[in-house]
Short mmCIF file of C-alpha atoms in Angstrom, two decimals:
data_model
loop_
_atom_site.label_atom_id
_atom_site.label_comp_id
_atom_site.label_asym_id
_atom_site.label_seq_id
_atom_site.Cartn_x
_atom_site.Cartn_y
_atom_site.Cartn_z
CA MET L 101 0.79 -109.37 -52.15
CA THR L 102 0.72 -111.60 -49.13
CA ASP L 103 -1.89 -111.82 -46.46
CA TYR L 104 -1.27 -110.53 -42.99
CA SER L 105 -1.32 -113.20 -40.34
CA ILE L 106 -1.86 -112.74 -36.66
CA ASP L 107 -0.88 -115.63 -34.50
CA ILE L 108 -0.90 -115.12 -30.77
CA THR L 109 -0.37 -118.21 -28.72
CA ARG L 110 -0.48 -116.45 -25.40
CA LYS L 111 -0.76 -112.96 -24.02
CA GLU L 112 -0.68 -112.67 -20.31
CA TYR L 113 -0.82 -109.70 -18.01
CA PRO L 114 1.39 -110.62 -15.07
CA ALA L 115 0.05 -110.35 -11.56
CA THR L 116 0.47 -107.01 -9.84
CA ALA L 117 0.04 -106.01 -6.22
CA SER L 118 -3.70 -105.63 -6.58
CA THR L 119 -4.60 -108.06 -9.37
CA SER L 120 -3.87 -111.65 -10.14
CA ALA L 121 -2.35 -112.74 -13.45
CA HIS L 122 -4.76 -112.53 -16.33
CA ILE L 123 -4.54 -114.37 -19.62
CA ALA L 124 -6.03 -112.04 -22.17
CA ILE L 125 -5.47 -113.99 -25.37
CA LYS L 126 -4.83 -117.65 -26.00
CA ASN L 127 -4.35 -119.37 -29.35
CA LEU L 128 -5.82 -116.65 -31.44
CA HIS L 129 -5.27 -117.01 -35.16
CA LEU L 130 -6.48 -114.51 -37.64
CA THR L 131 -5.61 -113.87 -41.25
CA LEU L 132 -6.28 -110.54 -42.89
CA LYS L 133 -6.33 -110.43 -46.64
CA GLN L 134 -4.85 -107.46 -48.42
CA ASN L 135 -7.38 -104.65 -48.61
CA GLU L 136 -9.91 -106.50 -46.56
CA PHE L 137 -12.26 -104.78 -44.14
CA VAL L 138 -12.53 -106.90 -41.01
CA CYS L 139 -14.65 -106.09 -38.00
CA LEU L 140 -13.87 -107.59 -34.61
CA VAL L 141 -16.84 -108.21 -32.36
CA GLY L 142 -16.79 -109.64 -28.88
CA PRO L 143 -17.91 -109.14 -25.30
CA SER L 144 -16.37 -106.22 -23.49
CA GLY L 145 -13.13 -107.00 -21.70
CA CYS L 146 -12.37 -109.86 -24.08
CA GLY L 147 -9.02 -108.45 -25.15
CA LYS L 148 -9.94 -106.65 -28.35
CA THR L 149 -7.89 -103.61 -27.44
CA THR L 150 -5.02 -105.83 -26.34
CA LEU L 151 -5.13 -107.50 -29.73
CA MET L 152 -5.13 -104.14 -31.49
CA ASN L 153 -2.16 -102.93 -29.44
CA ILE L 154 -0.21 -106.01 -30.39
CA VAL L 155 -0.98 -105.59 -34.07
CA ALA L 156 -0.06 -101.89 -33.82
CA GLY L 157 3.33 -102.88 -32.44
CA ILE L 158 2.79 -101.03 -29.17
CA ASP L 159 2.70 -104.16 -27.08
CA GLN L 160 5.55 -106.53 -27.86
CA ASN L 161 5.24 -108.60 -24.78
CA TYR L 162 3.40 -111.66 -26.08
CA GLU L 163 4.02 -115.12 -27.40
CA GLY L 164 3.35 -115.60 -31.06
CA THR L 165 4.06 -113.98 -34.37
CA ILE L 166 2.52 -111.10 -36.20
CA ASN L 167 3.31 -111.13 -39.87
CA LEU L 168 2.52 -107.89 -41.59
CA GLY L 169 4.30 -108.89 -44.77
CA THR L 170 6.57 -106.23 -46.15
CA LEU L 171 5.55 -103.79 -43.44
CA SER L 172 8.35 -103.30 -40.99
CA GLN L 173 7.96 -102.00 -37.49
CA THR L 174 9.57 -98.72 -38.45
CA ASP L 175 7.35 -98.15 -41.43
CA ASN L 176 5.00 -95.27 -41.04
CA LYS L 177 2.18 -97.11 -42.70
CA VAL L 178 0.11 -98.23 -39.77
CA ALA L 179 -2.49 -95.86 -38.42
CA TYR L 180 -4.39 -96.41 -35.21
CA VAL L 181 -7.54 -94.71 -34.07
CA PHE L 182 -7.76 -95.30 -30.35
CA GLN L 183 -10.89 -95.39 -28.24
CA GLU L 184 -9.98 -91.94 -26.99
CA PRO L 185 -8.63 -89.23 -29.29
CA ARG L 186 -5.12 -89.15 -27.76
CA LEU L 187 -4.19 -85.77 -29.18
CA LEU L 188 -1.21 -83.88 -27.80
CA PRO L 189 -2.76 -81.09 -25.74
CA TRP L 190 0.14 -78.69 -26.36
CA ARG L 191 -0.24 -78.79 -30.13
CA SER L 192 -3.08 -77.26 -32.05
CA VAL L 193 -5.38 -79.43 -34.12
CA ILE L 194 -3.46 -78.82 -37.31
CA GLN L 195 -0.11 -79.33 -35.57
CA ASN L 196 -1.34 -82.64 -34.20
CA ILE L 197 -2.19 -83.73 -37.72
CA HIS L 198 1.10 -82.49 -39.13
CA LEU L 199 3.07 -84.42 -36.57
CA VAL L 200 2.28 -87.83 -38.07
CA LEU L 201 3.49 -86.82 -41.51
CA ASP L 202 7.08 -86.72 -42.65
CA ASP L 203 6.45 -83.81 -44.95
CA PRO L 204 3.22 -82.12 -43.90
CA ASN L 205 3.65 -79.22 -46.29
CA ALA L 206 3.93 -81.27 -49.44
CA PRO L 207 1.13 -80.20 -51.82
CA HIS L 208 -0.61 -83.58 -51.86
CA ASN L 209 -0.63 -83.65 -48.06
CA THR L 210 -2.00 -80.14 -47.59
CA LYS L 211 -4.70 -80.90 -50.12
CA LEU L 212 -5.65 -84.12 -48.37
CA ILE L 213 -5.69 -82.43 -44.96
CA GLU L 214 -7.96 -79.65 -46.21
CA GLU L 215 -10.28 -82.19 -47.75
CA LEU L 216 -10.49 -84.29 -44.61
CA LEU L 217 -10.98 -81.29 -42.31
CA GLU L 218 -13.79 -80.19 -44.59
CA LEU L 219 -15.39 -83.61 -44.53
CA MET L 220 -15.28 -83.88 -40.76
CA GLU L 221 -16.55 -80.29 -40.49
CA ILE L 222 -13.68 -79.21 -38.30
CA THR L 223 -11.94 -76.72 -40.59
CA HIS L 224 -12.93 -73.86 -38.27
CA ILE L 225 -11.14 -75.35 -35.27
CA ARG L 226 -7.86 -76.09 -37.01
CA ASP L 227 -5.92 -73.67 -34.84
CA HIS L 228 -7.63 -74.58 -31.57
CA TYR L 229 -5.92 -76.62 -28.90
CA PRO L 230 -7.48 -79.97 -27.95
CA GLY L 231 -8.48 -78.57 -24.57
CA GLN L 232 -10.69 -76.04 -26.27
CA ILE L 233 -12.76 -78.44 -28.36
CA SER L 234 -15.42 -81.02 -27.53
CA LEU L 235 -14.73 -84.74 -27.30
CA GLY L 236 -16.67 -85.38 -30.50
CA MET L 237 -14.53 -82.85 -32.36
CA ALA L 238 -11.35 -84.31 -30.89
CA ARG L 239 -12.42 -87.75 -32.12
CA ARG L 240 -12.84 -86.38 -35.61
CA VAL L 241 -9.36 -84.83 -35.42
CA ALA L 242 -8.00 -88.25 -34.45
CA LEU L 243 -9.73 -89.72 -37.50
CA VAL L 244 -8.19 -87.10 -39.79
CA ARG L 245 -4.81 -87.87 -38.25
CA ALA L 246 -5.25 -91.55 -39.09
CA PHE L 247 -6.51 -90.96 -42.62
CA VAL L 248 -3.77 -88.53 -43.67
CA VAL L 249 -1.16 -91.19 -43.07
CA GLN L 250 -2.76 -93.15 -45.93
CA PRO L 251 -1.97 -96.32 -44.08
CA GLN L 252 -1.64 -99.81 -45.43
CA ILE L 253 -3.21 -101.08 -42.25
CA LEU L 254 -5.75 -98.98 -40.44
CA LEU L 255 -6.63 -100.04 -36.90
CA MET L 256 -9.79 -98.59 -35.42
CA ASP L 257 -10.91 -99.24 -31.88
CA GLU L 258 -14.55 -98.20 -31.57
CA PRO L 259 -13.78 -94.94 -33.31
CA PHE L 260 -17.33 -93.63 -33.62
CA VAL L 261 -18.46 -94.00 -30.03
CA SER L 262 -19.80 -90.71 -28.66
CA LEU L 263 -20.20 -89.16 -32.09
CA ASP L 264 -23.75 -88.27 -32.97
CA GLU L 265 -25.29 -90.78 -35.35
CA ARG L 266 -25.52 -88.34 -38.26
CA THR L 267 -21.79 -87.56 -38.12
CA ALA L 268 -20.90 -91.17 -37.48
CA GLN L 269 -22.85 -92.31 -40.50
CA ARG L 270 -21.23 -89.69 -42.71
CA ILE L 271 -17.76 -90.69 -41.57
CA ARG L 272 -18.54 -94.37 -42.06
CA GLN L 273 -19.53 -93.61 -45.62
CA ARG L 274 -16.39 -91.60 -46.17
CA LEU L 275 -14.31 -94.35 -44.62
CA LEU L 276 -15.76 -96.78 -47.15
CA GLU L 277 -15.19 -94.38 -50.04
CA THR L 278 -11.57 -93.78 -49.10
CA TRP L 279 -11.08 -97.45 -48.60
CA GLN L 280 -12.51 -98.24 -52.03
CA THR L 281 -10.46 -95.61 -53.87
CA GLN L 282 -7.28 -96.33 -51.91
CA PRO L 283 -7.51 -99.92 -50.86
CA HIS L 284 -5.95 -100.84 -47.55
CA THR L 285 -6.59 -103.35 -44.82
CA ILE L 286 -8.83 -102.26 -41.98
CA LEU L 287 -9.21 -103.93 -38.63
CA PHE L 288 -12.17 -102.40 -36.88
CA VAL L 289 -13.33 -103.08 -33.33
CA THR L 290 -16.96 -102.46 -32.52
CA HIS L 291 -19.64 -103.70 -30.18
CA ASP L 292 -22.35 -102.56 -32.58
CA ILE L 293 -23.20 -105.52 -34.78
CA ARG L 294 -25.15 -103.35 -37.22
CA GLU L 295 -22.13 -101.14 -37.69
CA ALA L 296 -20.06 -104.25 -38.33
CA ILE L 297 -22.51 -105.53 -40.91
CA TYR L 298 -22.63 -102.15 -42.60
CA LEU L 299 -18.84 -101.86 -42.88
CA ALA L 300 -17.20 -105.24 -43.01
CA ASP L 301 -16.23 -107.80 -45.60
CA ARG L 302 -15.90 -110.24 -42.79
CA ILE L 303 -16.91 -110.21 -39.15
CA VAL L 304 -14.76 -112.02 -36.63
CA PHE L 305 -16.30 -113.01 -33.31
CA LEU L 306 -14.05 -113.28 -30.30
CA SER L 307 -14.73 -115.25 -27.15
CA GLN L 308 -14.50 -114.14 -23.55
CA ALA L 309 -10.97 -113.84 -22.19
CA PRO L 310 -8.71 -115.70 -22.75
CA SER L 311 -9.95 -114.78 -26.13
CA ASN L 312 -9.73 -116.61 -29.40
CA VAL L 313 -11.72 -116.61 -32.60
CA ILE L 314 -15.02 -118.43 -32.18
CA ASN L 315 -16.51 -117.63 -35.53
CA GLU L 316 -15.94 -115.77 -38.75
CA VAL L 317 -18.75 -114.68 -41.01
CA LYS L 318 -18.52 -113.16 -44.46
CA VAL L 319 -21.00 -110.36 -44.93
CA THR L 320 -22.85 -111.41 -48.04
CA ILE L 321 -24.96 -108.31 -48.54
CA PRO L 322 -23.66 -106.45 -51.59
CA ARG L 323 -22.14 -103.10 -50.65
CA HIS L 324 -24.69 -101.06 -52.58
CA ASN L 325 -27.49 -102.67 -50.57
CA ARG L 326 -26.09 -101.93 -47.16
CA THR L 327 -27.91 -98.66 -46.65
CA ASP L 328 -31.06 -100.73 -46.56
CA GLU L 329 -32.08 -101.22 -42.92
CA HIS L 330 -34.07 -104.37 -43.66
CA SER L 331 -31.27 -106.35 -45.21
CA ILE L 332 -28.97 -105.37 -42.35
CA GLU L 333 -31.57 -106.44 -39.82
CA ALA L 334 -32.20 -109.71 -41.68
CA PHE L 335 -28.50 -110.46 -41.71
CA ARG L 336 -28.29 -109.69 -38.02
CA GLN L 337 -31.07 -112.17 -37.31
CA SER L 338 -29.29 -114.85 -39.32
CA LEU L 339 -26.12 -114.16 -37.33
CA LYS L 340 -28.02 -114.76 -34.12
CA ARG L 341 -28.98 -118.23 -35.29
CA ILE L 342 -25.41 -119.02 -36.31
CA GLY L 343 -24.25 -117.55 -33.03
CA SER L 344 -26.31 -119.97 -30.94
CA LYS L 345 -25.16 -122.84 -33.10
CA THR L 346 -21.46 -121.98 -32.86
CA LYS L 347 -21.72 -121.78 -29.12
CA ASN L 348 -22.79 -125.41 -28.97
CA TYR L 349 -20.26 -126.23 -31.61
CA SER L 350 -17.27 -124.69 -29.87
CA GLY L 351 -18.09 -126.72 -26.81
CA ALA L 352 -18.00 -129.90 -28.83
CA THR L 353 -14.80 -129.24 -30.74
CA LYS L 354 -12.66 -128.18 -27.80
CA MET J 154 0.74 -50.78 -14.95
CA ASN J 155 -1.78 -53.33 -13.75
CA SER J 156 -2.90 -53.48 -10.16
CA PRO J 157 -1.02 -56.59 -8.92
CA ARG J 158 2.24 -55.01 -10.01
CA LEU J 159 1.23 -51.71 -8.42
CA ASN J 160 0.48 -53.53 -5.20
CA ALA J 161 3.86 -55.22 -5.30
CA CYS J 162 5.58 -51.84 -5.72
CA ILE J 163 3.64 -50.28 -2.88
CA SER J 164 4.52 -53.14 -0.56
CA VAL J 165 8.24 -52.86 -1.36
CA VAL J 166 8.21 -49.10 -0.82
CA LEU J 167 6.41 -49.57 2.48
CA LEU J 168 8.99 -52.10 3.59
CA LEU J 169 11.81 -49.70 2.76
CA ALA J 170 10.03 -46.87 4.58
CA PHE J 171 9.55 -49.05 7.63
CA TRP J 172 13.21 -50.00 7.59
CA GLN J 173 14.25 -46.37 7.25
CA LEU J 174 12.02 -45.29 10.12
CA LEU J 175 13.20 -48.07 12.39
CA ALA J 176 16.89 -47.43 11.65
CA THR J 177 16.74 -43.67 12.14
CA SER J 178 14.85 -43.97 15.40
CA LEU J 179 17.01 -46.75 16.88
CA LYS J 180 20.35 -45.36 15.67
CA LEU J 181 22.13 -48.73 15.96
CA GLN J 182 25.40 -49.53 14.25
CA ALA J 183 23.96 -52.95 13.41
CA LEU J 184 21.05 -51.47 11.47
CA PRO J 185 22.05 -48.72 9.06
CA PRO J 186 19.23 -46.75 7.42
CA ALA J 187 18.05 -47.77 3.97
CA THR J 188 19.37 -44.57 2.42
CA GLU J 189 22.90 -45.35 3.65
CA VAL J 190 22.72 -48.85 2.20
CA LEU J 191 21.47 -47.58 -1.15
CA LYS J 192 24.26 -44.97 -1.23
CA GLN J 193 26.78 -47.74 -0.52
CA LEU J 194 25.21 -49.87 -3.24
CA VAL J 195 25.69 -47.09 -5.79
CA MET J 196 29.24 -46.50 -4.59
CA VAL J 197 30.42 -50.13 -4.84
CA THR J 198 28.71 -50.45 -8.18
CA GLU J 199 30.49 -47.41 -9.54
CA ASN J 200 33.94 -48.39 -8.29
CA GLY J 201 33.53 -51.79 -9.93
CA GLN J 202 33.87 -53.87 -6.78
CA LEU J 203 30.32 -55.20 -6.74
CA PRO J 204 30.09 -55.97 -10.49
CA TYR J 205 33.36 -57.90 -10.29
CA HIS J 206 32.39 -60.14 -7.40
CA LEU J 207 28.80 -60.45 -8.52
CA GLY J 208 30.04 -61.43 -11.97
CA ILE J 209 32.24 -64.15 -10.56
CA THR J 210 29.47 -65.55 -8.41
CA LEU J 211 27.04 -65.42 -11.33
CA THR J 212 29.48 -67.34 -13.51
CA ARG J 213 29.83 -70.02 -10.84
CA LEU J 214 26.07 -70.06 -10.53
CA ILE J 215 25.47 -70.52 -14.24
CA VAL J 216 28.05 -73.28 -14.56
CA SER J 217 26.90 -75.25 -11.52
CA PHE J 218 23.22 -74.68 -12.31
CA SER J 219 23.57 -75.93 -15.88
CA LEU J 220 25.60 -78.94 -14.81
CA SER J 221 23.14 -79.86 -12.08
CA MET J 222 20.15 -79.53 -14.38
CA ILE J 223 21.67 -81.60 -17.17
CA ILE J 224 22.91 -84.38 -14.89
CA GLY J 225 19.74 -84.32 -12.80
CA VAL J 226 17.41 -84.47 -15.80
CA LEU J 227 19.28 -87.39 -17.38
CA ILE J 228 19.36 -89.40 -14.16
CA GLY J 229 15.77 -88.43 -13.33
CA ILE J 230 14.44 -89.65 -16.68
CA GLY J 231 16.48 -92.83 -16.35
CA LEU J 232 15.14 -93.62 -12.89
CA GLY J 233 11.61 -92.68 -13.85
CA ARG J 234 11.64 -95.01 -16.85
CA GLN J 235 13.47 -97.97 -15.29
CA PRO J 236 11.85 -99.24 -12.09
CA ILE J 237 14.74 -101.59 -11.37
CA LEU J 238 17.32 -98.81 -11.46
CA ASP J 239 14.97 -96.73 -9.39
CA GLN J 240 14.62 -99.36 -6.68
CA PHE J 241 18.36 -99.75 -6.56
CA PHE J 242 19.34 -96.10 -6.46
CA ASP J 243 16.48 -94.85 -4.33
CA GLN J 244 18.51 -95.34 -1.16
CA TRP J 245 21.51 -93.51 -2.59
CA LEU J 246 19.26 -90.65 -3.46
CA LEU J 247 17.84 -90.53 0.05
CA ILE J 248 21.32 -90.46 1.55
CA LEU J 249 22.46 -87.70 -0.81
CA LEU J 250 19.34 -85.68 -0.10
CA ASN J 251 19.99 -85.84 3.61
CA ILE J 252 23.68 -84.97 3.77
CA PRO J 253 23.93 -81.41 5.06
CA ALA J 254 25.19 -78.97 2.42
CA LEU J 255 28.03 -77.87 4.68
CA VAL J 256 29.36 -81.43 4.93
CA THR J 257 29.55 -81.93 1.17
CA ILE J 258 31.23 -78.57 0.75
CA ILE J 259 33.90 -79.28 3.34
CA LEU J 260 34.47 -82.79 2.07
CA CYS J 261 34.88 -81.53 -1.47
CA TYR J 262 37.49 -79.03 -0.34
CA LEU J 263 39.29 -81.63 1.75
CA TRP J 264 39.35 -84.19 -1.04
CA PHE J 265 39.97 -81.97 -4.05
CA GLY J 266 41.67 -78.93 -2.55
CA LEU J 267 40.57 -75.32 -2.55
CA THR J 268 40.02 -75.27 -6.29
CA GLU J 269 37.39 -73.84 -8.55
CA ALA J 270 36.39 -77.33 -9.65
CA ALA J 271 35.88 -78.43 -6.05
CA ALA J 272 33.67 -75.40 -5.43
CA ILE J 273 31.49 -76.15 -8.45
CA LEU J 274 31.36 -79.86 -7.62
CA ALA J 275 30.18 -79.11 -4.09
CA VAL J 276 27.27 -77.09 -5.43
CA VAL J 277 26.40 -79.68 -8.05
CA ILE J 278 26.37 -82.54 -5.53
CA ASN J 279 24.02 -80.56 -3.36
CA LYS J 280 21.66 -79.73 -6.15
CA VAL J 281 21.51 -82.84 -8.35
CA PRO J 282 19.42 -85.02 -5.98
CA ASN J 283 16.64 -82.41 -5.90
CA VAL J 284 16.50 -82.23 -9.67
CA VAL J 285 16.51 -86.01 -9.92
CA VAL J 286 13.58 -86.35 -7.54
CA THR J 287 11.49 -83.76 -9.34
CA ILE J 288 12.20 -85.06 -12.83
CA ARG J 289 11.68 -88.66 -11.73
CA GLU J 290 8.26 -87.66 -10.49
CA GLY J 291 7.54 -86.06 -13.86
CA THR J 292 8.73 -89.09 -15.78
CA ARG J 293 6.55 -91.41 -13.73
CA ALA J 294 3.58 -89.19 -14.49
CA LEU J 295 4.10 -89.39 -18.26
CA ASP J 296 0.89 -90.24 -20.06
CA THR J 297 1.42 -93.75 -21.44
CA ARG J 298 -1.55 -93.37 -23.76
CA LEU J 299 0.24 -90.59 -25.61
CA LEU J 300 3.43 -92.65 -25.69
CA GLU J 301 1.46 -95.50 -27.25
CA MET J 302 0.08 -93.10 -29.82
CA ALA J 303 3.61 -92.00 -30.69
CA ASP J 304 4.63 -95.63 -30.89
CA SER J 305 1.82 -96.70 -33.19
CA TYR J 306 2.51 -93.85 -35.60
CA ARG J 307 6.21 -94.76 -35.56
CA PHE J 308 7.45 -91.41 -34.29
CA GLY J 309 10.86 -92.79 -33.44
CA ARG J 310 12.93 -91.89 -30.43
CA TRP J 311 13.86 -88.31 -31.24
CA LYS J 312 10.39 -87.17 -32.32
CA THR J 313 8.85 -88.85 -29.28
CA TYR J 314 11.23 -87.09 -26.90
CA ARG J 315 10.87 -83.74 -28.59
CA HIS J 316 7.11 -83.64 -29.04
CA VAL J 317 5.58 -86.08 -26.59
CA ILE J 318 7.86 -86.43 -23.56
CA TRP J 319 9.52 -83.02 -23.34
CA PRO J 320 6.32 -80.96 -23.15
CA GLN J 321 5.07 -83.19 -20.35
CA LEU J 322 8.31 -82.82 -18.40
CA PHE J 323 8.54 -79.09 -18.88
CA PRO J 324 6.48 -78.04 -15.82
CA TYR J 325 8.62 -80.32 -13.66
CA LEU J 326 11.73 -78.86 -15.22
CA MET J 327 10.55 -75.35 -14.39
CA ALA J 328 9.85 -76.37 -10.81
CA ALA J 329 13.32 -77.90 -10.55
CA ALA J 330 14.87 -74.76 -12.03
CA ARG J 331 13.01 -72.46 -9.62
CA THR J 332 13.85 -74.31 -6.44
CA GLY J 333 17.28 -75.05 -7.85
CA LEU J 334 18.11 -71.42 -8.37
CA ALA J 335 17.03 -70.51 -4.87
CA LEU J 336 19.04 -73.36 -3.38
CA ILE J 337 22.17 -72.75 -5.41
CA TRP J 338 22.24 -69.05 -4.57
CA LYS J 339 22.36 -69.95 -0.93
CA ILE J 340 24.86 -72.77 -1.16
CA ILE J 341 27.22 -70.95 -3.49
CA LEU J 342 27.79 -68.20 -0.93
CA VAL J 343 28.80 -70.72 1.70
CA VAL J 344 31.10 -72.39 -0.79
CA GLU J 345 32.76 -69.07 -1.54
CA LEU J 346 32.94 -68.12 2.09
CA LEU J 347 34.78 -71.32 2.96
CA GLY J 348 37.20 -71.72 0.12
CA CYS J 349 37.33 -68.96 -2.46
CA SER J 350 39.26 -65.72 -2.67
CA ASN J 351 36.64 -63.85 -4.63
CA GLY J 352 32.89 -63.77 -5.21
CA MET J 353 29.98 -62.57 -3.14
CA GLY J 354 30.45 -65.08 -0.35
CA TYR J 355 34.07 -64.11 0.09
CA GLN J 356 33.10 -60.42 0.25
CA ILE J 357 30.36 -61.03 2.78
CA HIS J 358 32.85 -62.89 4.92
CA LEU J 359 35.18 -59.91 4.71
CA PHE J 360 32.45 -57.48 5.72
CA PHE J 361 31.53 -59.77 8.59
CA GLN J 362 35.03 -59.49 9.99
CA LEU J 363 34.97 -55.70 9.57
CA PHE J 364 31.45 -55.52 11.06
CA ASP J 365 30.39 -53.62 7.94
CA VAL J 366 26.62 -54.17 8.03
CA THR J 367 25.98 -51.47 5.43
CA SER J 368 28.01 -53.31 2.81
CA ILE J 369 26.49 -56.67 3.68
CA LEU J 370 23.03 -55.24 3.16
CA ALA J 371 24.07 -53.44 -0.02
CA TYR J 372 25.39 -56.69 -1.48
CA THR J 373 22.28 -58.53 -0.38
CA ILE J 374 20.07 -56.04 -2.17
CA ALA J 375 22.10 -56.40 -5.34
CA PHE J 376 21.62 -60.12 -4.99
CA ILE J 377 17.88 -59.92 -4.61
CA ILE J 378 17.61 -57.63 -7.60
CA VAL J 379 19.55 -60.06 -9.79
CA ILE J 380 17.34 -62.99 -8.76
CA GLN J 381 14.23 -60.97 -9.48
CA LEU J 382 15.59 -60.07 -12.91
CA ILE J 383 16.28 -63.72 -13.70
CA GLU J 384 12.78 -64.64 -12.58
CA MET J 385 11.14 -61.82 -14.55
CA PHE J 386 13.11 -61.98 -17.77
CA ILE J 387 14.07 -65.64 -18.08
CA LEU J 388 11.88 -68.00 -16.06
CA LYS J 389 8.50 -66.26 -16.37
CA PRO J 390 8.63 -65.76 -20.16
CA LEU J 391 9.83 -69.34 -20.64
CA GLU J 392 6.96 -70.63 -18.60
CA GLN J 393 4.42 -68.46 -20.34
CA ARG J 394 5.57 -69.46 -23.78
CA ALA J 395 5.30 -73.12 -22.89
CA SER J 396 1.84 -72.90 -21.40
CA THR J 397 -0.05 -70.99 -24.09
CA TRP J 398 -2.11 -74.11 -24.75
CA ARG J 399 -3.39 -74.24 -21.17
CA GLN J 400 -6.33 -71.90 -21.46
#
């Protein structure tokens, strides 16, 4: 069991006709422990999605190394929940889910799919096409699609945006349950610090572009206490203090 | 029978009636009445002349159409996916698109002789650039977000082509097939007229020399009917099956 290491020395978007060159990531180092739940927090436009794309293996145009241990690029054990659902519009909900599996009709897969559809309350739209369902529903389908893969690394890029809070909270809980029964590493992008505190083992703060890691904080609240609003709020306040300190700090160390 | 189809029937019948009326009142040799033409159509069908030549032309059509589509789709995808290739070959494409069909046909016959292969090649050269342009457009319009999705879930090349790229290209493919069919029908007749000893084009040429307008029109009608059948029983159902999700 080795850790996953992410080491990006430089990621640049070359200049195009209308934009100048843009360095999205510079000297970003991040280690993910096996089965760790890490939340990435940072200002918008700081390259979080770029980072996710690189880890997912979609974007190979960068300087640096991504070491996902025994996971090879062809392994079907990475799942990625994008900011948008990204379902194939010409395949029904269930067909979209089946597509990511090698053997969708294996008993353990059908059972898992049924269970997840049930949980997300989308069983009734299984034969609908993505164009016929709401965005919130489509997001839940995308989540099912990611979960059925039973990934070793699960990448989630603000997956609960635009879901109503009740549904979001239920899925968060389920995400934690699945994660605890079937441990895997999760890298989770959010702009909602409370969500990060609720979910993460560790919160990683990224700087403005060119982004790097400015701070990492272990969430010390025990998991069974995290439904308590007060402890979350208290932790958030303590983060604020650290946050102002690290800002001064990073200036000094650079 | 629904009303759009009924309307279509009525309009065709009206056209025929108008033709008949005009022909019987003018009494010109150059415009035989519709009834004469239909009689001729039945006659040449029964004596086997029309089916023979139509069959030959249809075979040429199928061969050259399939070749053009396959070559055009492959090149089109290539150019759409590789900007450098595209920049390089764009000029070639423009030149090919602008060479008059008649020139390519004659050149093919001059270079390769009055052979079947030359005839097919002439049609293919005329058609391929159009397919390339359409498919290139479709390839450029591919949704990269879906391609990224396929990538992150490790679909692999074949699965990505089959389930992510192909369905997006399909409407462009249908458009290329439609315009392609119309274009090839027209070009193939010229090809046959200039350098073949059978087929519809050859026959039309013969009738032209004999000033046999009735036969020309009879053959033309047979032609139109065949195209309509292809449209109704091949293209339309294909399109419908592929677009069930668009509701």
